[in-house]
mmCIF file of C-alpha atoms in Angstrom:
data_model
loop_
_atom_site.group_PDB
_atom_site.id
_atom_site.type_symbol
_atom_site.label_atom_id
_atom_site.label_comp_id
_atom_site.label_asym_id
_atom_site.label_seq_id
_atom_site.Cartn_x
_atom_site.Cartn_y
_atom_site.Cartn_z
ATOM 1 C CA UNK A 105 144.908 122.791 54.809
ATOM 2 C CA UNK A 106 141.558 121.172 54.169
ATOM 3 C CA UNK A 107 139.060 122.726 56.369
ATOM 4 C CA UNK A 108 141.546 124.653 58.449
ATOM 5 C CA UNK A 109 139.538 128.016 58.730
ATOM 6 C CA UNK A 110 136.796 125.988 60.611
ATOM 7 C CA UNK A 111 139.309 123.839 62.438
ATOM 8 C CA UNK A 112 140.685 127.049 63.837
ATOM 9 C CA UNK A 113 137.358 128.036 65.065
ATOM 10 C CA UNK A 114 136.448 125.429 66.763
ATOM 11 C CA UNK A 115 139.811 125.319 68.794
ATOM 12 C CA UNK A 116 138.787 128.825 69.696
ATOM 13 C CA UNK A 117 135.512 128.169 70.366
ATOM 14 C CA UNK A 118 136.334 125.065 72.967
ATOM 15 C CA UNK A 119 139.307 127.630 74.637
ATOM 16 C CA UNK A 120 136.605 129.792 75.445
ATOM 17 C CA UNK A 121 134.115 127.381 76.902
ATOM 18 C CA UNK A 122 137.133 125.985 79.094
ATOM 19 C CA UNK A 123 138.034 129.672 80.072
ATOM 20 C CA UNK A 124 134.294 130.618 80.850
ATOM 21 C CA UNK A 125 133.616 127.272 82.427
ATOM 22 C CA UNK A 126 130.760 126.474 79.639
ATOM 23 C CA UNK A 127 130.175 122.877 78.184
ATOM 24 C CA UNK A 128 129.910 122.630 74.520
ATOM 25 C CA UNK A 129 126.847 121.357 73.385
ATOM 26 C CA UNK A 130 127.058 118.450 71.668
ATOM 27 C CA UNK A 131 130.036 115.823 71.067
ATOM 28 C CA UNK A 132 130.194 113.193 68.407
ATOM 29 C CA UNK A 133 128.773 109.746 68.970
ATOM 30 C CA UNK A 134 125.486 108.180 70.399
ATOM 31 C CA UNK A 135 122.813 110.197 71.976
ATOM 32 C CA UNK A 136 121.796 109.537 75.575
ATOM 33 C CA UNK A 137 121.013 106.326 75.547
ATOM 34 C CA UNK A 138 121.343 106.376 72.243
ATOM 35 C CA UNK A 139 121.142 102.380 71.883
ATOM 36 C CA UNK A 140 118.089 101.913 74.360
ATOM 37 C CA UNK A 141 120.505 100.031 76.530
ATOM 38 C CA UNK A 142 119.161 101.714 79.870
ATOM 39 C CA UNK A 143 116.053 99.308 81.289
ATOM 40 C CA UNK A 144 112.403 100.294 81.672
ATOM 41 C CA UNK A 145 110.975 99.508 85.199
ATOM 42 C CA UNK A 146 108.998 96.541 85.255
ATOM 43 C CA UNK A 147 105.346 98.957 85.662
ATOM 44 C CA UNK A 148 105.928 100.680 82.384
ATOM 45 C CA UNK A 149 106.178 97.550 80.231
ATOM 46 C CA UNK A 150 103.008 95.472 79.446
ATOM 47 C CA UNK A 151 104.826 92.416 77.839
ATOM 48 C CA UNK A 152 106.856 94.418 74.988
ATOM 49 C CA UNK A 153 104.266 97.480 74.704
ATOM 50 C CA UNK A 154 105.863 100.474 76.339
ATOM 51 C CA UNK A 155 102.607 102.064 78.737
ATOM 52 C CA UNK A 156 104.543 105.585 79.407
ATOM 53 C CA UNK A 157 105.885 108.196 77.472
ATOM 54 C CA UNK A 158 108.524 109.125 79.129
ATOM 55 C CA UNK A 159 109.747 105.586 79.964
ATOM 56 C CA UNK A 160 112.564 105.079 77.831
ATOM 57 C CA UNK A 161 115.259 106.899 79.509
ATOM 58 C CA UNK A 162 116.075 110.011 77.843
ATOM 59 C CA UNK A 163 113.374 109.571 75.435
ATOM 60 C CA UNK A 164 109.845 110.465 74.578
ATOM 61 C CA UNK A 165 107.431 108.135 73.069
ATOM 62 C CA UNK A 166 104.438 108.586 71.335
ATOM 63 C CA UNK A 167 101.782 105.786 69.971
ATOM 64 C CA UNK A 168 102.335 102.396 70.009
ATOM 65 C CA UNK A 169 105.875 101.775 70.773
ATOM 66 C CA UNK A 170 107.753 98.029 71.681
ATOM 67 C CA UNK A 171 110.901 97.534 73.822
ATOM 68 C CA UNK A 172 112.395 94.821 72.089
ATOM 69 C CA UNK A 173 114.764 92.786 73.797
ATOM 70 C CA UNK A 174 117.963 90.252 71.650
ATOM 71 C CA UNK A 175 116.484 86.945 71.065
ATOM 72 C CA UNK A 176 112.623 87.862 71.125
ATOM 73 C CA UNK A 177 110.749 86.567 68.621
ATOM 74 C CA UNK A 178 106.962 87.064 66.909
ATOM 75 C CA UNK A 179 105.317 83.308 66.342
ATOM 76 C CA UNK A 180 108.474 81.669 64.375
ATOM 77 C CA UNK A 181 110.233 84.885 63.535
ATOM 78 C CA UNK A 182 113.455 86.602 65.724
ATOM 79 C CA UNK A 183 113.647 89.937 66.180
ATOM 80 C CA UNK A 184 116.666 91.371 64.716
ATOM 81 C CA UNK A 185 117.767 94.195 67.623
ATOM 82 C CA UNK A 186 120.640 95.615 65.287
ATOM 83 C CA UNK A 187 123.166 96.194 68.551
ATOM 84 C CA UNK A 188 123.523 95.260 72.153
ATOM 85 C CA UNK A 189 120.483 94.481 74.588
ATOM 86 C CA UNK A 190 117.886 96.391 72.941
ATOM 87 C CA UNK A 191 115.990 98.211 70.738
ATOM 88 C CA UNK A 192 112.270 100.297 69.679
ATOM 89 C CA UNK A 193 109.968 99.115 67.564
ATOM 90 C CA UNK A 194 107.259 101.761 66.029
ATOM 91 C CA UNK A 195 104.053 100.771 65.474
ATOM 92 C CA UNK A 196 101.652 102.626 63.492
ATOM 93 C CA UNK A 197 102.255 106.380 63.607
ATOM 94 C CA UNK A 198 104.378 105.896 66.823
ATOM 95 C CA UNK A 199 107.522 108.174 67.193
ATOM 96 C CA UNK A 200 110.527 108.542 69.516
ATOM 97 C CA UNK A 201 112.181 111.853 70.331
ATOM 98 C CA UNK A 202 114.885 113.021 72.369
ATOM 99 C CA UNK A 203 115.482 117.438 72.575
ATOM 100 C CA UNK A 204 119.299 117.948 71.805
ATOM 101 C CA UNK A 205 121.376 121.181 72.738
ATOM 102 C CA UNK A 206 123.479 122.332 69.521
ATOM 103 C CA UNK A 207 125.125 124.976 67.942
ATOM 104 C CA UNK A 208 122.976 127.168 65.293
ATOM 105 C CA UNK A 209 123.743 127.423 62.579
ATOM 106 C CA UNK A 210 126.309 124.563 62.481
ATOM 107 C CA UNK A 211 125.672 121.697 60.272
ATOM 108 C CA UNK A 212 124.862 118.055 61.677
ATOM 109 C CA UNK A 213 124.251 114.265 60.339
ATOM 110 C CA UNK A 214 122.497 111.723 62.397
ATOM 111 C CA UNK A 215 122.718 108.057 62.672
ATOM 112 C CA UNK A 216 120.606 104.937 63.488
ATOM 113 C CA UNK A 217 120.363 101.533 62.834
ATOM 114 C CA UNK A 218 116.915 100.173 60.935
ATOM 115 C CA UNK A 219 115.384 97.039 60.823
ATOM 116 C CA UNK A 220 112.446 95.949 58.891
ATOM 117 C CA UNK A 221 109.964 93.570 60.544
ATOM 118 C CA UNK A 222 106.692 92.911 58.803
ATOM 119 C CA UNK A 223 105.699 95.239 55.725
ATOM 120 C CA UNK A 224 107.567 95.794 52.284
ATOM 121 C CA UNK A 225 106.998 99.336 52.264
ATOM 122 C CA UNK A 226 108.339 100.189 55.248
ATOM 123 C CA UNK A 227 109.409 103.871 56.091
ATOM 124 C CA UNK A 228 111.475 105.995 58.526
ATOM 125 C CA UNK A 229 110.135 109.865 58.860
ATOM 126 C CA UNK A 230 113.239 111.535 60.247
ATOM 127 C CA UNK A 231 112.604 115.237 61.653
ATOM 128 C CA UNK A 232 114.228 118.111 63.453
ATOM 129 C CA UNK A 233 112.347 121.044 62.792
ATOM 130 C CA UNK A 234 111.837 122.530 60.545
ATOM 131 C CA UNK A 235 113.580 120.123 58.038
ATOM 132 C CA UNK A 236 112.444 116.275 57.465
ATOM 133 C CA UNK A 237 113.153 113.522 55.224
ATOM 134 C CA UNK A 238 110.921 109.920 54.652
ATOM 135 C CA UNK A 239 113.923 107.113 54.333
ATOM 136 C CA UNK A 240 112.341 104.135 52.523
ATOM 137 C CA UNK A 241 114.089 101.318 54.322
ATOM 138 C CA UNK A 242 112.475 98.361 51.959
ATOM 139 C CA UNK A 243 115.196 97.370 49.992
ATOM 140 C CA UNK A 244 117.866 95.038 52.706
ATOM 141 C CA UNK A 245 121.455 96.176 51.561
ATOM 142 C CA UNK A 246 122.676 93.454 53.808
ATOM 143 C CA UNK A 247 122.163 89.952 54.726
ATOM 144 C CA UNK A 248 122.380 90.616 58.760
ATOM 145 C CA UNK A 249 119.008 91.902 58.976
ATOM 146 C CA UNK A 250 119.611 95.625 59.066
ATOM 147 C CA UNK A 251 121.211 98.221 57.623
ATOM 148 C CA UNK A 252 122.377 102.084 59.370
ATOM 149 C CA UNK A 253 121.294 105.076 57.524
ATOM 150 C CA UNK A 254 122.317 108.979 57.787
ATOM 151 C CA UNK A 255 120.153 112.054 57.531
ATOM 152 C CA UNK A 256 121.608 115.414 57.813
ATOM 153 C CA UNK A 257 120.397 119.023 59.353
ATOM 154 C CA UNK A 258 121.162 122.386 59.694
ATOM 155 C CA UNK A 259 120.360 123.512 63.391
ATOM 156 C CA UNK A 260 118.058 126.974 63.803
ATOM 157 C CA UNK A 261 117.837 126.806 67.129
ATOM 158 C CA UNK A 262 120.093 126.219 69.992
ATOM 159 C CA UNK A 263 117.784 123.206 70.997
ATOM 160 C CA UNK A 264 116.456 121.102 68.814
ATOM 161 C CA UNK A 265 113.895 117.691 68.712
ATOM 162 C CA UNK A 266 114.833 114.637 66.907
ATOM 163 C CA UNK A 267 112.203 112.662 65.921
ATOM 164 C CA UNK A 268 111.827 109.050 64.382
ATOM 165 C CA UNK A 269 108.088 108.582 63.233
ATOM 166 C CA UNK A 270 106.747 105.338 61.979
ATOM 167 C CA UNK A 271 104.124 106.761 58.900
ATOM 168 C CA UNK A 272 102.551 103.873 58.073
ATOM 169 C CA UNK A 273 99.305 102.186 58.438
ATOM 170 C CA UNK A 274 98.919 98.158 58.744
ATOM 171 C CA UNK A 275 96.191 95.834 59.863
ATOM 172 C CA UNK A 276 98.613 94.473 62.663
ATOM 173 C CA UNK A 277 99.833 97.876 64.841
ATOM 174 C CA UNK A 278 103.049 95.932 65.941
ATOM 175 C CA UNK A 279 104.093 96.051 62.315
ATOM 176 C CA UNK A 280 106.600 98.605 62.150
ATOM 177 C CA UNK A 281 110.590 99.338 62.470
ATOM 178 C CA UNK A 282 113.241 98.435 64.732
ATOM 179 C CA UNK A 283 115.463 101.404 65.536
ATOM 180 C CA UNK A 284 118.516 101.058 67.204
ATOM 181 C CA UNK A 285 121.885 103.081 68.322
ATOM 182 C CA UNK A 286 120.928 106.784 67.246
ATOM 183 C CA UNK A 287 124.266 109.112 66.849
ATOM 184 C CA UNK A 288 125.298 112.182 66.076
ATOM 185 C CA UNK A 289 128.501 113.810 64.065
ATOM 186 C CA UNK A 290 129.004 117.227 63.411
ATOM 187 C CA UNK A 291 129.987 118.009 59.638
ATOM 188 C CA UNK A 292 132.000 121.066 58.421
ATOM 189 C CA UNK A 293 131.118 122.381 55.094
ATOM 190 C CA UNK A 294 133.771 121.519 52.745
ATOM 191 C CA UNK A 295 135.126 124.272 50.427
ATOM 192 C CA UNK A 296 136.626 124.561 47.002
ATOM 193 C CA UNK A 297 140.262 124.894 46.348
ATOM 194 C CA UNK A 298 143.232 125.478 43.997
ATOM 195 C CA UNK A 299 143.839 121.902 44.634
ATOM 196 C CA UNK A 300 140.528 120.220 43.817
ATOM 197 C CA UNK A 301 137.616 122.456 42.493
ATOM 198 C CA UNK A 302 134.997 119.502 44.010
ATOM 199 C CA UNK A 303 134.126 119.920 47.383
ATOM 200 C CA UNK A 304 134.754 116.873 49.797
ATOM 201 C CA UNK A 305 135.820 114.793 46.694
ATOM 202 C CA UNK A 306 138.215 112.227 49.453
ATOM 203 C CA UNK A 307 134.885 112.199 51.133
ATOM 204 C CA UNK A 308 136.239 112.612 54.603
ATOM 205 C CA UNK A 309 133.484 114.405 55.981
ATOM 206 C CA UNK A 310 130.537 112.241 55.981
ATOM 207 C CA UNK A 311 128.025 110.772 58.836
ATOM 208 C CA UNK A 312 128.793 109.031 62.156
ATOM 209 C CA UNK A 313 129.938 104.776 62.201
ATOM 210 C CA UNK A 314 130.000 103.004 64.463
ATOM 211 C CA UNK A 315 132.821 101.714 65.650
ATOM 212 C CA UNK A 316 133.190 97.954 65.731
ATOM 213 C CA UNK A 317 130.363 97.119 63.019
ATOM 214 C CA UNK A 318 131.140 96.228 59.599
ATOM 215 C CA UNK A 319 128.385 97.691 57.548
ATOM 216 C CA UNK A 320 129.472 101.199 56.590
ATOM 217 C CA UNK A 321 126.460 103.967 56.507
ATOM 218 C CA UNK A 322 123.347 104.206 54.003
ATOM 219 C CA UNK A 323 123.103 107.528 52.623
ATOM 220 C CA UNK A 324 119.545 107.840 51.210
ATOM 221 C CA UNK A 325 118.287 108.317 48.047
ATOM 222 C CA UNK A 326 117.330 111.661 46.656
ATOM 223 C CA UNK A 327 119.410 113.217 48.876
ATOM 224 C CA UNK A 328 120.412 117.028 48.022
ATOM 225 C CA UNK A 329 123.777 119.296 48.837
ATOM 226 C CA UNK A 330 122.086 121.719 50.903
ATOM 227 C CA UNK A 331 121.633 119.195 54.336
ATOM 228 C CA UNK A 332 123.868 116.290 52.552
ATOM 229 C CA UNK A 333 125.202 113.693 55.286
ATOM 230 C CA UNK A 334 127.535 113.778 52.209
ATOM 231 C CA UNK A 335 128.628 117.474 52.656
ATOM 232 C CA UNK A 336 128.812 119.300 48.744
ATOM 233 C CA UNK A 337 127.621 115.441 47.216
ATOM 234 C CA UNK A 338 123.926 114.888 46.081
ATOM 235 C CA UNK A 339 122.490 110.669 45.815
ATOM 236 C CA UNK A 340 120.902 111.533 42.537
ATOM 237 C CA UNK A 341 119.387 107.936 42.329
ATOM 238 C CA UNK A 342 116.937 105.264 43.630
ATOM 239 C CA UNK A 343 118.598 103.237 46.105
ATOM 240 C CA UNK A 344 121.417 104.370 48.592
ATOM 241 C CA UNK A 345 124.918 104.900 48.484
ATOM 242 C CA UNK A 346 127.325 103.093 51.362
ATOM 243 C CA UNK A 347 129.540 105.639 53.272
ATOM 244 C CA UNK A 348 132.776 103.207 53.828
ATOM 245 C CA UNK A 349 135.540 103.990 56.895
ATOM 246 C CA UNK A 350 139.449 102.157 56.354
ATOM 247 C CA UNK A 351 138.776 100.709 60.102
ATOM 248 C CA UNK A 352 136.452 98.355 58.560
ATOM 249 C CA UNK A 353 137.033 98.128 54.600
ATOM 250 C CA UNK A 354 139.817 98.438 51.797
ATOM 251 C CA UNK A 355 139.734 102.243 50.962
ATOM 252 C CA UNK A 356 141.910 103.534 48.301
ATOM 253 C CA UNK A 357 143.025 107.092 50.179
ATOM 254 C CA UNK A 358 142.714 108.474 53.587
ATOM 255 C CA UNK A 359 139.878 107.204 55.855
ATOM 256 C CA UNK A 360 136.755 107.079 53.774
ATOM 257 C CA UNK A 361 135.223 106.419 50.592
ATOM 258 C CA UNK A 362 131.612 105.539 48.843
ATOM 259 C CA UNK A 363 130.843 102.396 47.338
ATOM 260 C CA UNK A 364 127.758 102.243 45.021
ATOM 261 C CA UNK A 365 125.869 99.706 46.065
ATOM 262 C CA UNK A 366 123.017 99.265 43.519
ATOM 263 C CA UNK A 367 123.761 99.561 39.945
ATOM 264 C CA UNK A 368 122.864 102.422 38.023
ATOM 265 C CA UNK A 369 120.204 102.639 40.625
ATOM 266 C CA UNK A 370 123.227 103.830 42.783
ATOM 267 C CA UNK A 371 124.784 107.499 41.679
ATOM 268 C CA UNK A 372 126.617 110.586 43.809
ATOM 269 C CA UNK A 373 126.650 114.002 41.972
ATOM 270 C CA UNK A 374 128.333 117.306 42.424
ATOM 271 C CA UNK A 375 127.779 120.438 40.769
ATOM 272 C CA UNK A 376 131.239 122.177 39.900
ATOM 273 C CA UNK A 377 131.603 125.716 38.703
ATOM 274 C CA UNK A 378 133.753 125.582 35.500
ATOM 275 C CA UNK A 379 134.975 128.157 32.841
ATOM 276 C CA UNK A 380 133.260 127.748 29.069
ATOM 277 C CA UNK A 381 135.896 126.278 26.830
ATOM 278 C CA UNK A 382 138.655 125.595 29.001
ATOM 279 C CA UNK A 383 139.689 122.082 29.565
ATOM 280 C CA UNK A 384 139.562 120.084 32.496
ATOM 281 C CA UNK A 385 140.637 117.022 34.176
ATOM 282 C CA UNK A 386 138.673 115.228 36.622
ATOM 283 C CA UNK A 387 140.628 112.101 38.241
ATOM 284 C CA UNK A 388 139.460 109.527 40.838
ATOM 285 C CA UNK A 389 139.977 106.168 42.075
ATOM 286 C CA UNK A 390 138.233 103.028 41.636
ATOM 287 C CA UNK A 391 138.792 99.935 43.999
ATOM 288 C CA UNK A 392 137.021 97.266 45.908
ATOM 289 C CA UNK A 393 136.510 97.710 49.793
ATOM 290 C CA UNK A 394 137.878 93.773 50.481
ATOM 291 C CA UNK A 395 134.328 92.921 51.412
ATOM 292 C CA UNK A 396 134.330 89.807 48.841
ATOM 293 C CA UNK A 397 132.799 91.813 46.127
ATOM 294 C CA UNK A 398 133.829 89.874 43.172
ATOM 295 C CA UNK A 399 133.657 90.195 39.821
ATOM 296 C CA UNK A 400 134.011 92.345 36.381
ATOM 297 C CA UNK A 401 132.814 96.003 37.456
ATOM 298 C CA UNK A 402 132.468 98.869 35.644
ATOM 299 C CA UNK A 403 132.192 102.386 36.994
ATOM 300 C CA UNK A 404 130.648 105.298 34.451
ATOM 301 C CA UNK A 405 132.302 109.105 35.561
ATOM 302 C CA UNK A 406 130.124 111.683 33.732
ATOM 303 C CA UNK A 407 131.628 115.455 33.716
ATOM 304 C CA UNK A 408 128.283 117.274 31.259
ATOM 305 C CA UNK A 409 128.123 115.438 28.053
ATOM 306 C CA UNK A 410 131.473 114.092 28.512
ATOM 307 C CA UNK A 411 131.601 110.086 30.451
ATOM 308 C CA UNK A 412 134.514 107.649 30.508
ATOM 309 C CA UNK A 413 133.701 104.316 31.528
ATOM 310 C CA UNK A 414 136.422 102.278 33.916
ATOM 311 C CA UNK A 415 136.524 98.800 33.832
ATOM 312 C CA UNK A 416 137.981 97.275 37.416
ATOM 313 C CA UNK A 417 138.089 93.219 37.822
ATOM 314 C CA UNK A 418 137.854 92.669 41.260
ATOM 315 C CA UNK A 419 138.606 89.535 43.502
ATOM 316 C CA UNK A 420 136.802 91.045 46.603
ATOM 317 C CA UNK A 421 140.340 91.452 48.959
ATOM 318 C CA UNK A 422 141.213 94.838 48.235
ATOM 319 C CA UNK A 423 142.824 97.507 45.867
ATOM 320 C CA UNK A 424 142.266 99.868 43.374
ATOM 321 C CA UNK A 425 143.351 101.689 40.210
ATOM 322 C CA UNK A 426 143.139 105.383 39.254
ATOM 323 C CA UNK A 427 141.251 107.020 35.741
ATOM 324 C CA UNK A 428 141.240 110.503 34.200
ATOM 325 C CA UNK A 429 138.452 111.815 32.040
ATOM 326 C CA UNK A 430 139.428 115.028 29.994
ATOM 327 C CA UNK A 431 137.338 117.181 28.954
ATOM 328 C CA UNK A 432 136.390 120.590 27.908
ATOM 329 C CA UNK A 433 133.374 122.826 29.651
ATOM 330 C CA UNK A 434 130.576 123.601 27.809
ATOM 331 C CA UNK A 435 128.653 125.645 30.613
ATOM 332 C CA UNK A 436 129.710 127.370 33.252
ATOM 333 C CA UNK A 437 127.973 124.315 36.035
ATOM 334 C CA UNK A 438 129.176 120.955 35.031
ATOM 335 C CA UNK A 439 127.646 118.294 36.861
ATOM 336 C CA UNK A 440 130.128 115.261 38.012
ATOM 337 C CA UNK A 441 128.345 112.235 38.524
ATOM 338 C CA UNK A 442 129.477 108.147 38.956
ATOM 339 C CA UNK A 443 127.492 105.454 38.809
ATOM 340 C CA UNK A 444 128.209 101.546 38.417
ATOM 341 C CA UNK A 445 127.187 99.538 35.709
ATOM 342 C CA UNK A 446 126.193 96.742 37.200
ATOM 343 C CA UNK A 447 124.624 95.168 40.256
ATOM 344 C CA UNK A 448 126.949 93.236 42.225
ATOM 345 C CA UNK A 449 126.548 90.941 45.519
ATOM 346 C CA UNK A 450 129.022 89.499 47.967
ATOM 347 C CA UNK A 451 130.633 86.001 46.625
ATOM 348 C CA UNK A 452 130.368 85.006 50.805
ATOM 349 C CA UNK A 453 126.807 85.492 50.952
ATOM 350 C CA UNK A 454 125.129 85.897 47.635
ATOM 351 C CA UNK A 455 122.140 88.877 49.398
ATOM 352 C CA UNK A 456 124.111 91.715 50.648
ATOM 353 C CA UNK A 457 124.023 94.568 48.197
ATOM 354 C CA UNK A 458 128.085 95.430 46.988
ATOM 355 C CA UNK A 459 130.050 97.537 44.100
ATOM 356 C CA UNK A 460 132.655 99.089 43.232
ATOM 357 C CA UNK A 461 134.318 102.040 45.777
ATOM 358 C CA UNK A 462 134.759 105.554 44.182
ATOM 359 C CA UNK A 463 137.803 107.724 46.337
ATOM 360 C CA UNK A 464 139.691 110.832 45.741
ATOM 361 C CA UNK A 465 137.883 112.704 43.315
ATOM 362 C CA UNK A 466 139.937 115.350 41.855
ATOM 363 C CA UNK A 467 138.863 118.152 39.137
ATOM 364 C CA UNK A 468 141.576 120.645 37.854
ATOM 365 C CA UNK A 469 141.459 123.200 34.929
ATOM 366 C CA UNK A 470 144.265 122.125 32.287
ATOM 367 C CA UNK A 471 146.561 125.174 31.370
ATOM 368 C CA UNK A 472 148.318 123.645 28.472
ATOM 369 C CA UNK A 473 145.421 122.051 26.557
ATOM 370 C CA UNK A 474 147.953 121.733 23.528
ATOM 371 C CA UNK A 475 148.064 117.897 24.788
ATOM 372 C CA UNK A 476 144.400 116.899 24.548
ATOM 373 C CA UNK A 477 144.697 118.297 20.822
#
């Protein structure tokens, strides 16, 4: 069973903190106060400008930071809060933080919700030492306003900061992000098997969604394997890919998939360990997520020097078809890699950023390769 080893530990691990009365430290979801629902006394606001730095419940401020309440606006523009009451806005070089007890060693993915208010170039630094990660949060995947993007650690400590700095610099020192609902989900390393020689290739174990929104997850570009909200997949690309659940989208197996949002722009990798000369087969499903993608897509699997391209004609309500690409290794690492051909947007909307869904990615070795011949 997929992931049983760990499964099995942490069923151990939560008898033993019922039998020695000791709370585990972290559960999946939103931090405290996670969507800045909790209100600031009256003293510690001046208008929007937050005068404290501990006034945010559960959170520490630094710089110029905003409490941003639904339906505020700046001159003739409304302020997007992403969820709920309320949300931060960084100014220049502002951060929030909030100290988090977790398990070391143990691997985690975090959450939030971005808007963009005034700059093009805006920019999320995302920290828990001593690992960080600058999410460029200028291109709008969506026509709502904002988008929610994952970033993944690996705790070495038993307490940890999270931090969300604002690095830039503008003229105006309002300009800056809206950040809203910060979560948490702990991920589980995925491991080969006899079944499937890719790692996490149903891409079940992926960041925290939220429930009841219908945007999926950003995973950022440039993202490697080694603190992947993707656990075992690498965004070898520009622009994002979008981490899809079945409560909210057409997937084509079990609860989650990836759609690849931007083009060739758009592209997950793995690195699989192969055997020189043998021959392989690497399988995987291609489908719509019934978010009125529409259109003639194309989705290009590369296993080394070997690609297949799959053509799937969508109508934007769902479904899917399966390909094989056969092949035979020519180095003992073969990189597996999909991208889509082409950029695609939503036939309801015409801005938000759509594309094909990739699901249950399968590589095998071939022991009769009399057939390929």
């Amino acid at each position: 069973m997929k992931n049983s080893r760990m499964k099995v530990l942490l069923l151990l691990l939560v008898l033993l903190c019922a039998i020695f009365n000791i709370s585990l430290a972290l559960t999946d979801g939103l931090l405290k106060n996670g969507n800045f629902e909790m209100p600031l006394a009256k003293a510690d606001l001046n208008g929007t400008v937050v005068l404290k730095h501990n006034a945010i419940p559960e959170w520490s401020i630094s710089g110029f930071v905003e409490y941003i309440k639904a339906g505020q606006k700046q001159g003739d523009m409304l302020l997007v809060v992403p969820e709920g009451y309320a949300a931060v806005r960084l100014g220049n070089e502002a951060s929030i933080k909030q100290v988090l007890n977790v398990t070391k060693g143990m691997y985690y993915s975090l959450t939030f919700s971005a808007a963009r208010t005034c700059a093009q170039e805006e920019r999320i630094n995302v920290s828990v030492t001593p690992d960080f990660g600058v999410l460029p949060i200028q291109t709008l995947y969506s026509s709502s306003g904002w988008d929610s993007y994952a970033w993944a650690f690996q705790a070495e400590f038993s307490q940890v900061e999270v931090l969300l700095h604002n690095p830039g610099v503008e003229e105006d020192p309002a300009c800056g992000p809206l950040i809203d609902s910060v979560a948490i989900r702990t991920l589980y390393p995925p491991r080969a098997t006899n079944k499937n020689l890719l790692k996490n290739g149903d891409f079940e174990e992926g960041p925290y969604i939220f429930p009841n929104t219908s945007w999926g997850v950003l995973v950022p570009p440039n993202i490697e394997d080694d603190h992947s909200p993707l656990p075992a997949w690498m965004v070898e690309s520009l622009k994002a890919v979008k981490y899809l659940d079945s409560d909210h989208f057409s997937v084509p197996q079990g609860k989650r998939a990836i759609e690849l949002v931007a083009g060739k722009e758009s592209a997950i990798a793995q690195v699989a360990r192969t055997t020189i000369g043998k021959m392989y087969e690497l399988s995987f499903k291609v489908g719509d997520a019934s978010n009125s993608c529409e259109g003639s897509m194309i989705v290009e699997a590369f296993a080394g020097r070997d690609t297949l391209k799959v053509p799937y004609e969508s109508k934007g309500k769902g479904g899917f078809k399966r390909a094989v690409l056969r092949f035979k290794a020519n180095a003992n690492r073969i990189r597996i890699m999909f991208l889509s051909t082409y950029y695609h947007t939503r036939s309801d909307d015409f801005v938000s950023l759509c594309g094909p869904v990739v699901d249950d990615v399968k590589l095998l070795s071939v022991r009769n390769p009399r057939r390929f011949l």
